[in-house]
XYZ file of C-alpha atoms in Angstrom:
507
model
C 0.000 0.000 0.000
C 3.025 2.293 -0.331
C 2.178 3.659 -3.799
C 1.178 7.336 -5.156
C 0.071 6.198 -8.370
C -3.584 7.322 -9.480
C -6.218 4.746 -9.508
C -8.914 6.972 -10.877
C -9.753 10.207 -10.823
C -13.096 12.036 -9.637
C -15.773 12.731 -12.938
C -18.732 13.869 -10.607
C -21.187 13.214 -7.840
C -22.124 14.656 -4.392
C -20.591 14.532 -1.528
C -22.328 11.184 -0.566
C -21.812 9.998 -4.029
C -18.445 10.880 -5.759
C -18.153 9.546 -8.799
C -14.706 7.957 -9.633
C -13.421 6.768 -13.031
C -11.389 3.781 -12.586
C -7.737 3.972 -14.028
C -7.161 1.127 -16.502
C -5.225 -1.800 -14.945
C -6.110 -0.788 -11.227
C -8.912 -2.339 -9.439
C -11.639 -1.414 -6.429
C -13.195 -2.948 -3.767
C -16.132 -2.142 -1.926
C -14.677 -0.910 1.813
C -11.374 0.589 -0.129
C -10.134 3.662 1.585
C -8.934 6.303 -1.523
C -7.381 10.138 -0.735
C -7.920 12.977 -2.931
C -5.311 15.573 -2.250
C -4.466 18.849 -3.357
C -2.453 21.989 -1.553
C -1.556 20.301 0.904
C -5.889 19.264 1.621
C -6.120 15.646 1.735
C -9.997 14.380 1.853
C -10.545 10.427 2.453
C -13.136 8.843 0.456
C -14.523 5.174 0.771
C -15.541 2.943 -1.932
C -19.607 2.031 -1.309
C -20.826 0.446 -4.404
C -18.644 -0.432 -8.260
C -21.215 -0.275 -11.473
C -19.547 -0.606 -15.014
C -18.951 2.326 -16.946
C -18.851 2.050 -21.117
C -19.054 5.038 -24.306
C -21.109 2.587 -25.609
C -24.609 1.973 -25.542
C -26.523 -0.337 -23.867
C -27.544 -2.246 -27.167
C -24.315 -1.895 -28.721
C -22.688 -4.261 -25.597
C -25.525 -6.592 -25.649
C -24.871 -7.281 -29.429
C -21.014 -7.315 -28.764
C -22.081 -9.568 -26.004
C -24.164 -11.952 -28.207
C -21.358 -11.865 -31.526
C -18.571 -13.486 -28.450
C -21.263 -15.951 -27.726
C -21.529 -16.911 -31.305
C -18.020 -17.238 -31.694
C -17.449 -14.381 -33.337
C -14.060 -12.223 -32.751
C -14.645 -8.873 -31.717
C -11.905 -6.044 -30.590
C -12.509 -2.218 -29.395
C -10.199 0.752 -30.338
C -9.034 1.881 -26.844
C -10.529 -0.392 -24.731
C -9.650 0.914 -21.741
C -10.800 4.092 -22.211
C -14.446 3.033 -24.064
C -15.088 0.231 -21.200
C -13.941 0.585 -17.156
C -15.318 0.608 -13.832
C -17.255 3.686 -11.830
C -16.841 3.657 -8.090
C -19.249 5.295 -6.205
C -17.213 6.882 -3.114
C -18.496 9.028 -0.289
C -16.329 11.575 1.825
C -15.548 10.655 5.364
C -12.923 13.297 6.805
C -11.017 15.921 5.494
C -7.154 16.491 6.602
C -5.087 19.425 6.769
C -2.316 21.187 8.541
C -2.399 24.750 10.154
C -0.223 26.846 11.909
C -1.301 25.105 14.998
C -0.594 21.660 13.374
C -2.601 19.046 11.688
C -6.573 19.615 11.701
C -8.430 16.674 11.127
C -12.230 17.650 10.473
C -15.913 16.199 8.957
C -15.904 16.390 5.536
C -17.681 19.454 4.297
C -16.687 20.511 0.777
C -16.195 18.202 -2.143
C -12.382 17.764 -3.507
C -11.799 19.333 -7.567
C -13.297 18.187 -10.309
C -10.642 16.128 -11.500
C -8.951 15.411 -8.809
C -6.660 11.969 -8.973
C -7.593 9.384 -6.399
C -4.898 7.668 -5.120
C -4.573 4.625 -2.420
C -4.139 4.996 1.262
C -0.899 5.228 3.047
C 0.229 4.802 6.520
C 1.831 8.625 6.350
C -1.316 9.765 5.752
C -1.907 9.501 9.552
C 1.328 9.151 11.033
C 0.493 12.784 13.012
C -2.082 10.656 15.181
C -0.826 9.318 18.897
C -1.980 6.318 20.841
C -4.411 7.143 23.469
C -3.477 6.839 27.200
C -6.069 4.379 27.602
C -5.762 2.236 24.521
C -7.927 -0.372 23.808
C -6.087 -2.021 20.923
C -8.960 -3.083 18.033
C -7.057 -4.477 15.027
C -5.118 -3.008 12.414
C -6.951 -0.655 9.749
C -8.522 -2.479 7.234
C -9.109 -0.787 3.231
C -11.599 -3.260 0.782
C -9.727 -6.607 1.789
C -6.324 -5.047 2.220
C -4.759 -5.117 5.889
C -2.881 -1.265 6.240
C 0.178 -2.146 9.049
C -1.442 0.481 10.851
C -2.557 -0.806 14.667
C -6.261 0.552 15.580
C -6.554 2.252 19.426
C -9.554 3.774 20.918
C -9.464 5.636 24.204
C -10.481 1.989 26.450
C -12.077 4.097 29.336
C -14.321 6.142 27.205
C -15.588 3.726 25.168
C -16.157 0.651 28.105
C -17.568 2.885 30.891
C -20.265 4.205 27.114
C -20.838 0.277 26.492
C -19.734 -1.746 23.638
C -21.853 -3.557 21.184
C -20.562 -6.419 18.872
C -23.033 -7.385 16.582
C -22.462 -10.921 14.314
C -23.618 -13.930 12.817
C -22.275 -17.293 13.858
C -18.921 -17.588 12.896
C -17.791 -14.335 12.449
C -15.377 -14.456 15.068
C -16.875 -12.873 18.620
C -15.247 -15.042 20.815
C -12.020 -14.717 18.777
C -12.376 -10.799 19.062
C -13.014 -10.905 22.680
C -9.828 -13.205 23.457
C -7.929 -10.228 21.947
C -9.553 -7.736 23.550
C -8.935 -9.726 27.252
C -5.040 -10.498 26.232
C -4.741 -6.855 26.074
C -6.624 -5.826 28.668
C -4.803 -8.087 31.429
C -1.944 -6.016 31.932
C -4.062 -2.537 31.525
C -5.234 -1.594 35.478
C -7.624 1.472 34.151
C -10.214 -1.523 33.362
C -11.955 -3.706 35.378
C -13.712 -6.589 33.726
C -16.721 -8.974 34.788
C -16.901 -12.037 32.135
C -19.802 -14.363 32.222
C -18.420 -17.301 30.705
C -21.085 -19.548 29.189
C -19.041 -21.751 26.851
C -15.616 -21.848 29.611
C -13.690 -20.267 26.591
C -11.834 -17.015 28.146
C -9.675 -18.922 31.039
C -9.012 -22.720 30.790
C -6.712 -22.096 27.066
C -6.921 -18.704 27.173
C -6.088 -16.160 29.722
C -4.872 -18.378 32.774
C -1.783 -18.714 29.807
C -1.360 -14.968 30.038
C 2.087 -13.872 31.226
C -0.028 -11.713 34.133
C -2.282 -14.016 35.046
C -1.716 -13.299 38.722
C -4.552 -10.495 37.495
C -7.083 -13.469 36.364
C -9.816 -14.916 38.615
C -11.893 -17.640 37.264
C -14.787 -18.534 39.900
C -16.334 -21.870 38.971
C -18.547 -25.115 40.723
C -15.305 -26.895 39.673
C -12.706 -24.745 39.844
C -8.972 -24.812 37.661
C -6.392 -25.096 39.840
C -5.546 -21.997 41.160
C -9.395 -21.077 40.560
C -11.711 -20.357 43.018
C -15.191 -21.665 43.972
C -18.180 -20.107 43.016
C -20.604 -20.227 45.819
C -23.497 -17.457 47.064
C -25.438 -17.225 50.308
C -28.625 -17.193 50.032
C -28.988 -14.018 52.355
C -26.916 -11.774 49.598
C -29.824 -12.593 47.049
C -32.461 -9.048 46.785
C -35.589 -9.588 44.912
C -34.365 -7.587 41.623
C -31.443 -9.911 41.579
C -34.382 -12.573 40.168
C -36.113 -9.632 37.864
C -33.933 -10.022 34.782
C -33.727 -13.749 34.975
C -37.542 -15.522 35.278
C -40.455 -13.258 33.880
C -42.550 -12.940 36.922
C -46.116 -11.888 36.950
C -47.189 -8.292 38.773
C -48.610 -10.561 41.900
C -45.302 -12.449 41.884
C -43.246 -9.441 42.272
C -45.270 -8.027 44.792
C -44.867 -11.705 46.405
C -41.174 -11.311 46.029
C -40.832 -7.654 47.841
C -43.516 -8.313 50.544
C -41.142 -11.407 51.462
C -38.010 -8.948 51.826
C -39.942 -6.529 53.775
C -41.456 -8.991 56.565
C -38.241 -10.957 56.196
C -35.324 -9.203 55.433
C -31.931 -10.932 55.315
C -34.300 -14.183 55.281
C -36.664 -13.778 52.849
C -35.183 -16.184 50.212
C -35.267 -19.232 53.180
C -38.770 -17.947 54.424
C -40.403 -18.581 50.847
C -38.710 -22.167 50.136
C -39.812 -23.484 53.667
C -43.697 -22.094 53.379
C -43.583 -19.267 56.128
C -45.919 -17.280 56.076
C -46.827 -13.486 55.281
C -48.990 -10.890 57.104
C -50.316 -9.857 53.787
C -52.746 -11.557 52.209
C -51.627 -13.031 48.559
C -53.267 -16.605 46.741
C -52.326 -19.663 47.532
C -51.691 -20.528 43.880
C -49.286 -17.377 43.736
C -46.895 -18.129 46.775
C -46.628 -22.159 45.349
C -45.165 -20.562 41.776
C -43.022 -18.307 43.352
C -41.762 -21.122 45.616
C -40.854 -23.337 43.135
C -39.853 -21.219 40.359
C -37.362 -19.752 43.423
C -36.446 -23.509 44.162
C -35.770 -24.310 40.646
C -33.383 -21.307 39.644
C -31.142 -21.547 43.213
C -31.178 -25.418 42.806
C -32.062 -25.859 46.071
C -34.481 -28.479 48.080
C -35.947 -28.537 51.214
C -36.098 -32.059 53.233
C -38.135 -31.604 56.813
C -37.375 -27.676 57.108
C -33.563 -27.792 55.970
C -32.645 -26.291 52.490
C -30.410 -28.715 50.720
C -28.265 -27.240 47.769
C -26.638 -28.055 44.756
C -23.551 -25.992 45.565
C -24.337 -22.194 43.967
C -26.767 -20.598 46.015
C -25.786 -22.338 49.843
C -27.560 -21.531 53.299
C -23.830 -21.477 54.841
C -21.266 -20.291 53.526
C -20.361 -17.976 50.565
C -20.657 -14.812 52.465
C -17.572 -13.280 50.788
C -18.000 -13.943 47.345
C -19.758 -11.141 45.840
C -17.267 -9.170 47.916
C -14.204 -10.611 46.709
C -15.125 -10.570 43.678
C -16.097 -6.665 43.896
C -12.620 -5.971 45.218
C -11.085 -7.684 42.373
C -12.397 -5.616 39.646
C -11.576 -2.483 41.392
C -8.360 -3.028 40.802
C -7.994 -3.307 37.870
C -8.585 -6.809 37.590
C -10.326 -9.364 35.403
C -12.403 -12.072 37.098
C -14.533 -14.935 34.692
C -17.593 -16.512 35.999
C -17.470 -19.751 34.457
C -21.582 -20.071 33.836
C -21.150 -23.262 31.578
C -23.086 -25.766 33.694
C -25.848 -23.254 34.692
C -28.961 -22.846 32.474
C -29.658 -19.212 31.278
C -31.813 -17.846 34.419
C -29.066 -19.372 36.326
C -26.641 -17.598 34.606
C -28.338 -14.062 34.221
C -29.235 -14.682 38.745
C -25.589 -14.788 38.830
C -24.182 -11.752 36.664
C -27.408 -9.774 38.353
C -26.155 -10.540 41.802
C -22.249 -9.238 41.281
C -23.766 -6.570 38.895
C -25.650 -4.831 41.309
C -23.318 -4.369 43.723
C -21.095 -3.282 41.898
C -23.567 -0.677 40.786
C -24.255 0.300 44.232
C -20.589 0.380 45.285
C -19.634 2.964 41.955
C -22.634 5.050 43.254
C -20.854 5.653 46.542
C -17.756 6.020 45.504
C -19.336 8.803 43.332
C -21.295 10.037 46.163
C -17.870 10.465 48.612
C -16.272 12.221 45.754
C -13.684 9.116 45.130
C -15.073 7.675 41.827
C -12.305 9.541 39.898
C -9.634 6.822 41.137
C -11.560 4.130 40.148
C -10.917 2.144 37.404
C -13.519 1.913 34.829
C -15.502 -1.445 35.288
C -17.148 -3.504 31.909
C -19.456 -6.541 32.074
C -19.389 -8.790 29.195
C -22.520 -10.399 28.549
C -23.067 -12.300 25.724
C -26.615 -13.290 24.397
C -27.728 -9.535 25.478
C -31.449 -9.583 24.738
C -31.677 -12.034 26.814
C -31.892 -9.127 29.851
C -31.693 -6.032 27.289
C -34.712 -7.143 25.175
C -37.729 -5.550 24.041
C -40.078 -7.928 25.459
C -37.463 -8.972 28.607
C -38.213 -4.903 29.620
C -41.592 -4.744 29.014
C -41.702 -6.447 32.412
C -40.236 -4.224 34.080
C -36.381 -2.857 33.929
C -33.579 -5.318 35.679
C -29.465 -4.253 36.731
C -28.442 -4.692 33.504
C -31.009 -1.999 31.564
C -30.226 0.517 34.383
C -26.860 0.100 33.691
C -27.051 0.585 30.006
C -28.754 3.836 30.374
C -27.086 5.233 33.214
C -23.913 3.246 33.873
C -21.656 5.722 32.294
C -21.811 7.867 35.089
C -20.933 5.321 37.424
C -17.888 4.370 35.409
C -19.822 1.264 34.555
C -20.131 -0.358 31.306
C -21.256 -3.195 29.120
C -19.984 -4.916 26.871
C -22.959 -6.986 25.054
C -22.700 -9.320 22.758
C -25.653 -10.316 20.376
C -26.635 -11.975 16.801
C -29.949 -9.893 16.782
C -29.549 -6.574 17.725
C -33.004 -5.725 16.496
C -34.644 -7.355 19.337
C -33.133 -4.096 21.352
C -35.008 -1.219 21.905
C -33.266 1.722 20.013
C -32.783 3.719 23.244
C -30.380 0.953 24.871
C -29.285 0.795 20.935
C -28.544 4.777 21.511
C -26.395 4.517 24.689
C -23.910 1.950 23.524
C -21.522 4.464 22.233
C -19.283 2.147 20.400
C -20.555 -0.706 17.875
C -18.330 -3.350 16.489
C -19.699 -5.026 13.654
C -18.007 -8.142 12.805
C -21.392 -9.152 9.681
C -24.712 -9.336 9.502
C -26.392 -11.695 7.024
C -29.808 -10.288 7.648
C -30.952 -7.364 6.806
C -32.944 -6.622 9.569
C -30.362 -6.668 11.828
C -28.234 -4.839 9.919
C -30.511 -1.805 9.514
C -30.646 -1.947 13.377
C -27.386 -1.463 13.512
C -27.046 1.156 10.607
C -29.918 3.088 12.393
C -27.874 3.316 15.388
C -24.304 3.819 14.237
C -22.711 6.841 15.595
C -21.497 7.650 11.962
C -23.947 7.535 8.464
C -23.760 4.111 7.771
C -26.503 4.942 5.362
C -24.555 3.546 2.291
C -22.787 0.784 4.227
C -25.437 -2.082 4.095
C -23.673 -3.737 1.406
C -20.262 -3.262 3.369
C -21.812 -5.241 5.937
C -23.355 -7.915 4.131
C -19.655 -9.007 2.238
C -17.872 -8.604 5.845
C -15.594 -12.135 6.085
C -14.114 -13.469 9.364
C -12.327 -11.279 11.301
C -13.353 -7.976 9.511
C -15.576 -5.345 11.172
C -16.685 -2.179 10.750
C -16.352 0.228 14.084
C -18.197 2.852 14.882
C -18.396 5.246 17.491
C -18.513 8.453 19.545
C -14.819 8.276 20.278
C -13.600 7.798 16.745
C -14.024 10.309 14.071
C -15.340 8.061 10.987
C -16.849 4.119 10.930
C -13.688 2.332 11.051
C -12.867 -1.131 8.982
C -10.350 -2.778 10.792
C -9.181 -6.271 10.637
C -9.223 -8.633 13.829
C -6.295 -10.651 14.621
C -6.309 -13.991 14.906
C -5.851 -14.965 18.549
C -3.504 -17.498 18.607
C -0.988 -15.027 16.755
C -2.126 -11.758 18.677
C -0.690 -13.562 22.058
C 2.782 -14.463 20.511
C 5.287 -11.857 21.797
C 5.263 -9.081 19.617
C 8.432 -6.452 18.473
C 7.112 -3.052 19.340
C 7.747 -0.555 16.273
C 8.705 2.806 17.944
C 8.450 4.385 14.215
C 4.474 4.477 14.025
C 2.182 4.397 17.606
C -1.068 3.796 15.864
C -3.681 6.163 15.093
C -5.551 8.099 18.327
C -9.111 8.263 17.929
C -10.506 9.172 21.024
């Protein structure tokens, strides 16, 4: 990509549609990043759709068309300037230098008529600085081409706004958070809570990291050097269960009339029948009973509550707290929620959520949030709590965190296949969207809807994205970004630091 050769030049258009006339002998993709330059005013363009261009007619073609097909030799004077390609291009920024320095702005005006298109090169913004915070993404991505030019946002801007990564099966999620985890070990401005349904992020992954020492894995059955996961049942607060069974209205009220009479007890006061001073139907206290008894796995034989080893009436009186302790400093601790079934799972991340939540909220309230480190939860299958019909319920931790987490230096980090099934205001708050394809085009347009940047023209982008490609886009960069992913296994092998280039700061 080190070339200054022409590969078209510009023949008309808007500025949401340039029109470029392909040079004969080059070739464009869709996703290619172009510059148009002149006096020192660069403008960078992106290829969004390729028609063919011809001086011939429409009928003349087809009948050239049909004499090949007959067998019949046919030849054009200057065929590469009768027949070629038309890239449709739209402006993303424009780039300049002042007396101050380098200015890089939206693009407002549209380069000369005639102005040669050229391809992208890594001087082009060599003037950009890492972040302090980085959160490494991949390495800048044009059409298919990888650029050797390493992609940082600022990491405590964009996890305490939320990330989204939207993608198909296949597309590499997993693989992209791996990366993201390996980089994030030896970072202490992050904090991060991993829910762990598939026991991919510690067992191969990070408990190989150089700093593991800064890895927790809680589990039933623990790695060595893991700890156990185990709860009291006197932690557990009737929201903890909102987000992860839908109850009924009379259920709820069941739920909070039991922590008001009961307190500390509540959970053990509904599994062995007590009962309440208010007056609620039979029916109603026997569903939440065993709906509760089902999601805790717990049993009661002749008044004592017998457990399956998560939710325990002795014992487990630290964990939450450990675990809280952990992530402020710094720290990244995985919940290994393979053996639990999804309410399970969601009880769990609910419980830890919330007080972390309510810790942040003090630490604001003293005036001692500012030396906290930012804290992310990554939750994967997100509508499962962040859904449209999941909060027509009622809201749970995980919706109150989306829309007002940020202030708390609390984010999420949500993972999803369909992020239609969100409502567009969660969609709104999550600041930063990684977009990994899409194959329908629902989902898509959710996404494209949302995008901090006009992904208008972009659908097509999308749709042709292969594993380990994406398409970023948020508040904290200043266009939708294609990077390419790295593929894990590499991204952990010791790398040579280049001192020559320190990525491009977009934050």
């Amino acid at each position: 990509m080190a070339g200054t050769v022409a590969k078209g030049i510009l023949v008309g258009g808007n500025l949401s549609d340039l029109l470029v006339r392909q040079k004969e002998g080059e070739r464009f993709e869709v996703g290619e990043l172009l510059i148009a330059e002149e006096d020192g005013h660069k403008a960078l363009l992106q290829v969004f759709d390729l028609e063919f261009g011809s001086q011939l007619s429409q009928q003349h073609l087809e009948l050239v068309g049909g004499l090949s097909l007959d067998g019949q030799a046919t030849a054009f004077f200057d065929k590469g300037l009768r027949n070629y390609t038309v890239a449709h291009l739209k402006a993303l920024i424009a780039m300049r230098t002042t007396d101050k320095g380098p200015l890089l702005t939206k693009a407002k005006g549209l380069p000369p008529f005639f102005s040669a298109i050229r391809e992208l090169r890594v001087d082009d913004f060599s003037f950009l600085q890492k972040p302090q915070s980085p959160l490494f993404l991949g390495k800048l991505r044009s059409g298919s081409q990888e650029i050797d030019m390493p992609i940082h946002i600022n990491g405590k801007d964009a996890l305490s706004h939320h990330i989204l990564i939207a993608a198909t099966t296949g597309r590499g999620k997993s693989n992209l958070l791996k990366c993201l985890l390996w980089e994030l070990v030896g970072e202490s401005y992050c904090g991060m809570l991993v829910l762990d349904p598939h026991d991919e992020y510690y067992r191969s992954t990070l408990s190989q990291h150089p700093s593991r020492e800064r890895v927790h894995q809680y589990s039933l059955n623990p790695e060595p050097g893991g700890q156990t996961l185990r709860f009291n049942l006197s932690l557990l607060r009737p929201q903890h269960f909102f987000g992860a069974i839908d109850w009924s209205d009379a259920q709820r009220q069941a739920l909070t009339q039991f922590y008001r009479e009961y307190d500390n007890e509540w959970v053990r006061a509904i599994v062995t029948e007590r009962q309440l001073r208010a007056s609620f139907n039979d029916g109603t206290l026997a569903v939440v009973r065993r709906r509760m008894m089902q999601v805790l796995g717990i049993d009661v034989t002749d008044g004592t509550i017998e457990s399956d080893g998560l939710f325990v009436a002795d014992g487990g009186t630290t964990t939450v707290t450990d675990i809280c302790n952990q992530l402020e400093r710094g720290e990244i601790v995985i919940i290994d929620t393979s053996s639990f079934d999804g309410a399970t799972e969601i009880l769990v991340g609910s419980v830890i959520a919330s007080d972390l939540l309510r810790r942040y909220k003090r630490h604001k309230l003293q005036g001692t949030l500012a030396d906290k480190p930012v804290i992310s939860i990554i939750l994967e299958e997100a509508p499962r709590v962040l859904g449209k019909e999941v909060l027509e319920q009622g809201p749970n931790v995980f919706s109150t965190i989306a829309r007002e987490g940020r202030k708390f230096k609390i984010g999420l980090c949500a993972i999803t296949q369909l992020p239609s099934l969100i409502p567009r205001d969660i969609l709104a708050n999550m600041n930063t969207k990684i977009i990994l394809g899409l194959e329908m085009k629902a989902e898509r347009q959710s996404m494209i809807e949302s995008a901090s940047q006009d992904l208008s023209t972009d659908d097509r982008a999308i749709a042709s994205l292969d594993k380990g490609e994406a398409i970023v886009t948020s508040t904290f960069v200043p266009f939708a970004l294609p990077i390419r992913i790295p593929f894990f296994d590499d991204f952990r092998k010791p790398r040579t630091v280049k001192s020559a280039f320190g990525g491009v700061k977009l934050g």
